[in-house]
Coordinates of C-alpha atoms and ligand atoms in Angstrom, one line a residue:
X1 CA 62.5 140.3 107.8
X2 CA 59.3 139.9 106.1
X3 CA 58.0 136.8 108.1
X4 CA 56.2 133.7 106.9
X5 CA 52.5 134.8 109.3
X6 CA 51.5 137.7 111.3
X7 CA 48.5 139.0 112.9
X8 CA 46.4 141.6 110.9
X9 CA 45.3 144.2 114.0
X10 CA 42.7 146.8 113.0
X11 CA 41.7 150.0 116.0
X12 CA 38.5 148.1 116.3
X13 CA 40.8 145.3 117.6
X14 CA 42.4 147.6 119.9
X15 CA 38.9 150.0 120.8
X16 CA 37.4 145.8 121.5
X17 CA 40.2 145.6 124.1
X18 CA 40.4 148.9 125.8
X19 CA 36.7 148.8 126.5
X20 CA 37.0 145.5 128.4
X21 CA 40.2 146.8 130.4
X22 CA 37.6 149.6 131.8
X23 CA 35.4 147.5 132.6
X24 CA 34.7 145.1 135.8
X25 CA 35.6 142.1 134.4
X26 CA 39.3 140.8 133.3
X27 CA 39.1 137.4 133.2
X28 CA 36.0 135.2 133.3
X29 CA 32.8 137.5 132.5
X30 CA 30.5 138.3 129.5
X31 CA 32.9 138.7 126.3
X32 CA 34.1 134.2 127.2
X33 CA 30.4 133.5 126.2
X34 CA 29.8 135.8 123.6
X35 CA 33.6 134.5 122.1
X36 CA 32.3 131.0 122.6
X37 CA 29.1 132.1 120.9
X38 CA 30.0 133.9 117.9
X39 CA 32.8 130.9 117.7
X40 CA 29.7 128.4 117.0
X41 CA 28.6 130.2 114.2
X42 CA 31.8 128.8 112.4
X43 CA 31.7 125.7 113.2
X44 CA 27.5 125.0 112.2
X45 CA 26.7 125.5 115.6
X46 CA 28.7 122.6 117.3
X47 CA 29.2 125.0 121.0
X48 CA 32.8 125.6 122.3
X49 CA 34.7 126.5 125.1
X50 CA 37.4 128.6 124.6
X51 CA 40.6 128.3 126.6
X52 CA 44.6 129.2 127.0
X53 CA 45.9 128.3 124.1
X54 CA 46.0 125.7 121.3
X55 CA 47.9 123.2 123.1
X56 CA 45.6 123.9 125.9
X57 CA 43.1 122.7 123.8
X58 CA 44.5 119.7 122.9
X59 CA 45.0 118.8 126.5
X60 CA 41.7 119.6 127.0
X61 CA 40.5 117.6 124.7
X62 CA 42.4 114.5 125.7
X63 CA 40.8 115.0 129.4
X64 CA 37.4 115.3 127.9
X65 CA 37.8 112.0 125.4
X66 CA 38.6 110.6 128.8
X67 CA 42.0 108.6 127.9
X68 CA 44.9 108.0 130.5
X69 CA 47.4 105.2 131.2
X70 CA 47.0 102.0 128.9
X71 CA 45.1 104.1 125.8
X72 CA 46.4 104.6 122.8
X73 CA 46.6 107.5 120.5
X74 CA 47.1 107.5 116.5
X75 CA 48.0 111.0 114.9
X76 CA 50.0 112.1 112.6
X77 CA 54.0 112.9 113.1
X78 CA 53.4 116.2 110.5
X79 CA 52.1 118.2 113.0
X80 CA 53.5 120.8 115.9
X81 CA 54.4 118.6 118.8
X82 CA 51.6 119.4 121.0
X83 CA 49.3 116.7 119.3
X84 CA 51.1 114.3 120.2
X85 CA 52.5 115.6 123.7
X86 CA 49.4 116.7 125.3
X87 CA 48.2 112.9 124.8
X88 CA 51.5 111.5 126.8
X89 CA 50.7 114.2 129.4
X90 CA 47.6 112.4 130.0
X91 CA 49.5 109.6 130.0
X92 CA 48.6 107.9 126.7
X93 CA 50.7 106.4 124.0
X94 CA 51.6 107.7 121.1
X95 CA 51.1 105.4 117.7
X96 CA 52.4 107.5 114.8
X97 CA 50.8 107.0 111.3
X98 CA 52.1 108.3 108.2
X99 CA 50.6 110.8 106.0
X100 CA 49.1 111.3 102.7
X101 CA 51.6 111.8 100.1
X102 CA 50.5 114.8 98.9
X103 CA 48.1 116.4 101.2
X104 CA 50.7 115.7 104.2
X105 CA 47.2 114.9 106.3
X106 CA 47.3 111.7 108.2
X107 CA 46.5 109.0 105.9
X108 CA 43.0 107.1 106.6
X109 CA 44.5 103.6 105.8
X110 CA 47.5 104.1 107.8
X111 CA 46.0 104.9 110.4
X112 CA 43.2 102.4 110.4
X113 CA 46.3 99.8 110.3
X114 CA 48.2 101.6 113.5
X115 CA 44.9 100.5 115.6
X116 CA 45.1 98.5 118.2
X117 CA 42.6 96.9 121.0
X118 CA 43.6 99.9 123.1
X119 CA 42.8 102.8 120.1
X120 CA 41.0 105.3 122.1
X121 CA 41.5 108.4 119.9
X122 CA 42.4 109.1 116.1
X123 CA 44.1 112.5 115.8
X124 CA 43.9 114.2 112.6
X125 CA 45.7 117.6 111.7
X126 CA 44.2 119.6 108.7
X127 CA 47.7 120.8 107.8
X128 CA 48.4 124.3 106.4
X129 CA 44.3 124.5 106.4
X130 CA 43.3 122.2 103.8
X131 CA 40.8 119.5 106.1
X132 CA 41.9 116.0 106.7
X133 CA 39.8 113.1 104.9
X134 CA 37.0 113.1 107.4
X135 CA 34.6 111.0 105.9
X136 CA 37.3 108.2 105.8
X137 CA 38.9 108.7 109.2
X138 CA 35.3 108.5 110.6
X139 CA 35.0 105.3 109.6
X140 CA 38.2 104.0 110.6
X141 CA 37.2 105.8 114.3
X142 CA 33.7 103.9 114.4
X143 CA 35.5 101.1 113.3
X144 CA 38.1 100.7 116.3
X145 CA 35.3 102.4 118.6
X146 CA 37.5 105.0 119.1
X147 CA 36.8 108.9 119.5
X148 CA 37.7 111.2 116.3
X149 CA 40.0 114.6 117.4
X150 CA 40.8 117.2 114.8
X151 CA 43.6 119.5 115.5
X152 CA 42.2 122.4 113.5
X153 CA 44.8 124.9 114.4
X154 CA 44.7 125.8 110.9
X155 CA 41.9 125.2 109.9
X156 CA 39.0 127.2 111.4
X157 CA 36.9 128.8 108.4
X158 CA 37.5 125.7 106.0
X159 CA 35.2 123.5 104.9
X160 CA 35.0 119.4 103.7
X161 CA 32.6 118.8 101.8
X162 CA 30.0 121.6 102.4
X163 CA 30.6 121.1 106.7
X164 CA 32.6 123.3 108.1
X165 CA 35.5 122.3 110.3
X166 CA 34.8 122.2 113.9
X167 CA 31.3 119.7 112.9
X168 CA 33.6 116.8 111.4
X169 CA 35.2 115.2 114.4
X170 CA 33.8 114.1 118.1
X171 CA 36.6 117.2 119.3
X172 CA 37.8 119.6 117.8
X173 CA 40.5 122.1 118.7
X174 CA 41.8 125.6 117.4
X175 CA 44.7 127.9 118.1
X176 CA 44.6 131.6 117.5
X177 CA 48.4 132.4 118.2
X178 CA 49.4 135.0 116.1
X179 CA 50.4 133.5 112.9
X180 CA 46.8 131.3 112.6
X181 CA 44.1 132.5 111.1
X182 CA 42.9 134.7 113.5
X183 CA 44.6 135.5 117.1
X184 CA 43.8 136.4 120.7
X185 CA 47.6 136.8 121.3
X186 CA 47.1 132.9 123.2
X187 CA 44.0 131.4 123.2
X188 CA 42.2 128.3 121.8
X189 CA 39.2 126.3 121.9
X190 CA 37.5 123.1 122.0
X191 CA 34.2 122.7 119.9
X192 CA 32.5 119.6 121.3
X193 CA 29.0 118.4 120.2
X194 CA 28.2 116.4 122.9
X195 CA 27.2 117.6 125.7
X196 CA 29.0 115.8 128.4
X197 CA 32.2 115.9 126.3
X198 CA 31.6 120.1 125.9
X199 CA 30.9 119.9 130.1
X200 CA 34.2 117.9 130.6
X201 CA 36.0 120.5 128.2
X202 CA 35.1 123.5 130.6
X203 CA 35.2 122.1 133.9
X204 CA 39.3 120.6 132.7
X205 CA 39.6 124.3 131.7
X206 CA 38.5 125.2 135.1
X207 CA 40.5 123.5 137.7
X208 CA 38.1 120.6 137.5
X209 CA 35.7 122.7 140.2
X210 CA 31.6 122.4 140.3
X211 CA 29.2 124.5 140.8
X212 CA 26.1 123.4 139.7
X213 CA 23.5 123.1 143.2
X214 CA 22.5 120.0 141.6
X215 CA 25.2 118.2 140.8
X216 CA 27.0 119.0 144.1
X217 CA 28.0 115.8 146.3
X218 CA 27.5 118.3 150.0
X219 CA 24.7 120.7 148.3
X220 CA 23.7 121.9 151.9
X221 CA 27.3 122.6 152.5
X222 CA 26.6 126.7 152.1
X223 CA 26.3 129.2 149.6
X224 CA 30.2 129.4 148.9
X225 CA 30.9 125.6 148.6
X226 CA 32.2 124.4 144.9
X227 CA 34.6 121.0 144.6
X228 CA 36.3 119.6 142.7
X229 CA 35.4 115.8 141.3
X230 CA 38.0 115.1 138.4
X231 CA 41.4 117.4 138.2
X232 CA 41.7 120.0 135.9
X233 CA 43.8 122.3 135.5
X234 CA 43.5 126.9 134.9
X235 CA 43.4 126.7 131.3
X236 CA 40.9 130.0 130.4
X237 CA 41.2 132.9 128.2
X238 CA 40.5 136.3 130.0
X239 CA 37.8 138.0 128.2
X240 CA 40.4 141.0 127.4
X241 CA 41.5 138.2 125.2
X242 CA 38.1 136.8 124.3
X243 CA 37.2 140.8 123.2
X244 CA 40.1 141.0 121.0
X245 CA 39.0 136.8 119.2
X246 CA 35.2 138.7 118.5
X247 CA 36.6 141.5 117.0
X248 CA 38.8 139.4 114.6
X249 CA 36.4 136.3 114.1
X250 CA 34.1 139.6 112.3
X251 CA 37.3 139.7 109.7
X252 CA 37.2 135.9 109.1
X253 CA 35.9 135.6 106.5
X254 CA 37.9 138.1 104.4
X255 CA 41.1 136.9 106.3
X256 CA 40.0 133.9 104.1
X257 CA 39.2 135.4 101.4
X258 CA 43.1 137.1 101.1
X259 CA 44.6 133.9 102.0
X260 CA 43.1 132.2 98.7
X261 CA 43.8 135.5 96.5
X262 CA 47.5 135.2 97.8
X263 CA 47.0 131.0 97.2
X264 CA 45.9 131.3 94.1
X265 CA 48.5 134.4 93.0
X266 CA 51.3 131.9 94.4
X267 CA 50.0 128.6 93.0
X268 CA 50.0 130.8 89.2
X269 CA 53.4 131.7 89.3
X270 CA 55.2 129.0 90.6
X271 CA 52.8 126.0 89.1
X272 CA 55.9 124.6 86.5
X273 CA 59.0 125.9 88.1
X274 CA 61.4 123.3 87.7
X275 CA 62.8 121.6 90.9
X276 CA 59.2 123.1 93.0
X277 CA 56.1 121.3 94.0
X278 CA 53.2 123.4 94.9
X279 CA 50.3 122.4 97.3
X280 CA 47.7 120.6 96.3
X281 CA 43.8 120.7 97.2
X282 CA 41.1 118.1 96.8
X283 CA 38.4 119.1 94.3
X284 CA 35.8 118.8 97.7
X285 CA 37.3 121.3 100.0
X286 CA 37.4 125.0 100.6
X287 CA 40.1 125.7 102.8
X288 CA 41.0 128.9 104.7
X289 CA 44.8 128.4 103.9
X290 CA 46.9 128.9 107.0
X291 CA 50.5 127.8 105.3
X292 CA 51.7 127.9 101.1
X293 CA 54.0 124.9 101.9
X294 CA 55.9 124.9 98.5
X295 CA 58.1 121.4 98.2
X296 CA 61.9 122.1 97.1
X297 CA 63.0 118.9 95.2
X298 CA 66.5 117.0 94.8
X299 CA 67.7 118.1 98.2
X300 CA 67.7 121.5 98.0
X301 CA 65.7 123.1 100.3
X302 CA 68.2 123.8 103.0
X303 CA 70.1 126.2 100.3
X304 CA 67.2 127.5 99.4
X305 CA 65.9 128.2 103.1
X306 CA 69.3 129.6 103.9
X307 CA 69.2 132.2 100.3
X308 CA 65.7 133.4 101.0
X309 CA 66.3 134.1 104.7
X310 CA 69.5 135.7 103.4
X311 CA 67.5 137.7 101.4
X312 CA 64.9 138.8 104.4
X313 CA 62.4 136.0 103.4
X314 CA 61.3 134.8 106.6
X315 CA 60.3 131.2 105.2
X316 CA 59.9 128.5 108.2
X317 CA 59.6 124.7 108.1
X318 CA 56.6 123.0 108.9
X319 CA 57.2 120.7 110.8
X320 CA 59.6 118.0 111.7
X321 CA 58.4 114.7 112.1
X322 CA 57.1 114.8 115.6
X323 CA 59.0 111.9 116.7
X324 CA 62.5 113.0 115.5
X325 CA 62.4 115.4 118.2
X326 CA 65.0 113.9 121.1
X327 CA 62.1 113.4 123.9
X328 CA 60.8 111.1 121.3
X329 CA 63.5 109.1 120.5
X330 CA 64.3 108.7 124.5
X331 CA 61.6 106.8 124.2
X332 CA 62.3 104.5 121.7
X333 CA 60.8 105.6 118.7
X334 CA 63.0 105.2 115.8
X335 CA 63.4 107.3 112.1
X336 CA 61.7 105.3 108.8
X337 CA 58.9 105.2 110.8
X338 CA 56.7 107.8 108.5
X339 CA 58.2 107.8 105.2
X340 CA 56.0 110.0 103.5
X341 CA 56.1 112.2 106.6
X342 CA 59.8 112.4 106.5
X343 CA 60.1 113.0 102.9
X344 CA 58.0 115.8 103.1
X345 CA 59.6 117.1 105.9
X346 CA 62.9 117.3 103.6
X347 CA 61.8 119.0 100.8
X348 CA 58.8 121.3 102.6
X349 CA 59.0 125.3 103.0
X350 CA 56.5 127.0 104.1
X351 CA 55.8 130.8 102.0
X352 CA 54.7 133.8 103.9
X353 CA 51.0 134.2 103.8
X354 CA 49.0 136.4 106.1
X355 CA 46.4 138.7 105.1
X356 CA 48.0 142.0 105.3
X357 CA 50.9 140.1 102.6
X358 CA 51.0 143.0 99.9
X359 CA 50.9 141.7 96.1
X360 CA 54.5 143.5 95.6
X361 CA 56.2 142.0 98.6
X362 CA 54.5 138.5 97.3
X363 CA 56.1 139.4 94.4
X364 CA 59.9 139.5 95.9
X365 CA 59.1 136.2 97.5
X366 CA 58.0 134.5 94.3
X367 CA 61.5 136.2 92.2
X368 CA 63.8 135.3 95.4
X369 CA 62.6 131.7 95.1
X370 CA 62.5 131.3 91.5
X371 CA 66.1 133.2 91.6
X372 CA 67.5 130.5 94.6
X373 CA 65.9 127.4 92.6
X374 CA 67.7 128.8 88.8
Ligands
PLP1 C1 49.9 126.2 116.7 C2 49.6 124.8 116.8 C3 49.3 124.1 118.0 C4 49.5 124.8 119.3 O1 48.8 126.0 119.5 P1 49.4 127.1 120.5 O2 48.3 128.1 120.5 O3 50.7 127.6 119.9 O4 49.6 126.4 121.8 C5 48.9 122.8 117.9 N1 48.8 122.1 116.8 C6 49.1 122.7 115.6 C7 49.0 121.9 114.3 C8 49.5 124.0 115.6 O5 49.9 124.6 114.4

């Protein structure tokens, strides 16, 4: 089955690895900065902290926006669940607003009309890589006095308007599972500009424990003593882990570069077929395309999901609405909620695209679909 993403994994990849397994340290030592380092020179410098995994992240950055019990949290339903479920695990609420029509990114109106007196966060989710409309949601986050997440686990490498993702929200979080844009088997991070919200990030990461002489409440207690002042929980990447994310961050930028070839190759052959919508992209932003989320009109995507996987297409849907899924509806939220969520949901199927995707098996893809649509 030719699948819809997959890692690209080089002997450099694998030397990167090895060397750290020979080494002294396996889990927190010298590769975790240098990861976190080279990490900032995507995201113009705003520093990171890497962890566990994307929805590690997400967690993480709840804890560090500081919300709990009584806050609320708007985000978009066309997302993976862990935007929204890593908020309730802080124990938040979770205000869905629907998306734009098009760009299936959380809609800057919508969501400035889901806020509330208890808005503490706006979520937004630069699906399939192409970056949410920052410079609006901003204002609708300043607006409700309420912090600005992005759930970039798309999105690392793309840019809005000349600013990279990873410098357009107060948080941001990435995932590099295998099918992102680059992968540490598990991992993720949190870029943070501020500097108390970064500290927050890597002390949740770390069992909530301190070290720093200064800031100890018993500083005289001995040389051993650390404690612990808010919880937190063992969210961090080994540095076997963080070796393996510097030697793919070096391939980035051609990762990109492949990902807009195969875009672009897509978007030319399958711009006009009847009954097919392809994605769209605003004139200001250069995304590193994660997903080619075709839309299959007048109902028939579920035949044509079913033909192409029949024909060892591994195409995947992206995503349900987040609150269609049951632990959602237990608690009382209700379909019709989203409609431009849960239209795109219907008709959306998501292409394979990875960088190793060969012109002639992008090829089969693009005569299987166009065969399944005649
Ligand atoms: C993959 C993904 C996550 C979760 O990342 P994991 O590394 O799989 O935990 C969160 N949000 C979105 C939008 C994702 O695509």
């Amino acid at each position: 089955m030719l699948p819809y993403g997959r890692q690209s994994i080089t002997d450099a990849d694998v030397a990167a690895v090895a060397e750290v397994l020979r080494g002294d340290w396996l889990t927190t030592g010298p590769q975790v900065t240098g990861f976190e380092e080279d990490l900032a020179g995507w995201t113009g410098g705003v520093p990171c902290a890497v962890v566990s995994n994307g929805t590690a992240a997400l967690h993480t950055a709840y804890a560090a926006a500081g919300i709990g019990p009584g806050h609320e949290v708007v985000t978009t339903p066309m997302t993976f669940v862990a935007t929204a479920s890593t908020a309730i695990a802080q124990g938040a609420t979770v205000v869905f607003a629907d998306v734009e029509e098009d760009t299936a990114n959380l809609d800057a109106a919508a969501a400035a009309a889901a806020v509330t007196s208890r808005t503490r966060v706006i979520t937004a989710v630069d699906y399939a890589g192409h970056p949410a409309e920052y410079d609006d949601l901003r204002k609708v986050a300043d607006d409700a006095d309420a912090l600005l997440i992005a759930d970039a686990a798309h999105a690392i490498g793309s840019v809005y308007r000349e600013r990279p993702v990873g410098s357009l929200a107060d948080l941001t979080t990435f995932s590099f599972f295998p099918t992102k844009n680059l992968t540490t088997a598990e991992g993720g991070a949190v870029a943070a500009a501020d500097p108390a919200r970064l500290t927050a990030a890597k002390r949740f990461r770390g069992i909530g424990m301190v070290r720093e002489r200064d800031e100890l409440r018993e500083p005289d207690e001995g040389g051993w003593h650390q404690e612990v002042h808010t919880f937190g929980l063992n969210y961090r990447l080994p540095d076997v882990l963080c070796a393996l994310g510097r030697s793919q961050l070096r391939r980035l930028a051609a990762f990109k570069a492949r990902r807009a070839e195969l875009t672009a190759r897509y978007n030319e052959a399958l711009a006009g077929v009847p009954g097919l919508r392809v994605p769209v992209q605003r004139a200001w932003v250069d995304p590193a395309w994660h997903l080619y989320p075709v839309r299959v009109l007048d109902g028939r995507r579920r035949e044509v999901y079913d033909e192409l996987r029949a024909a060892g297409i591994g195409v995947q849907v992206n995503y349900i609405p987040v609150y269609w899924h049951p632990v959602f509806a237990d608690l009382g939220y209700r379909r019709g909620m989203c409609p431009n969520a849960e239209r795109f949901y219907a008709e959306e199927l998501s292409l394979p695209l990875f960088p190793d995707l060969t012109d002639a098996d992008q090829d089969r893809v693009i005569d299987a679909l166009v065969t399944a649509l005649r």
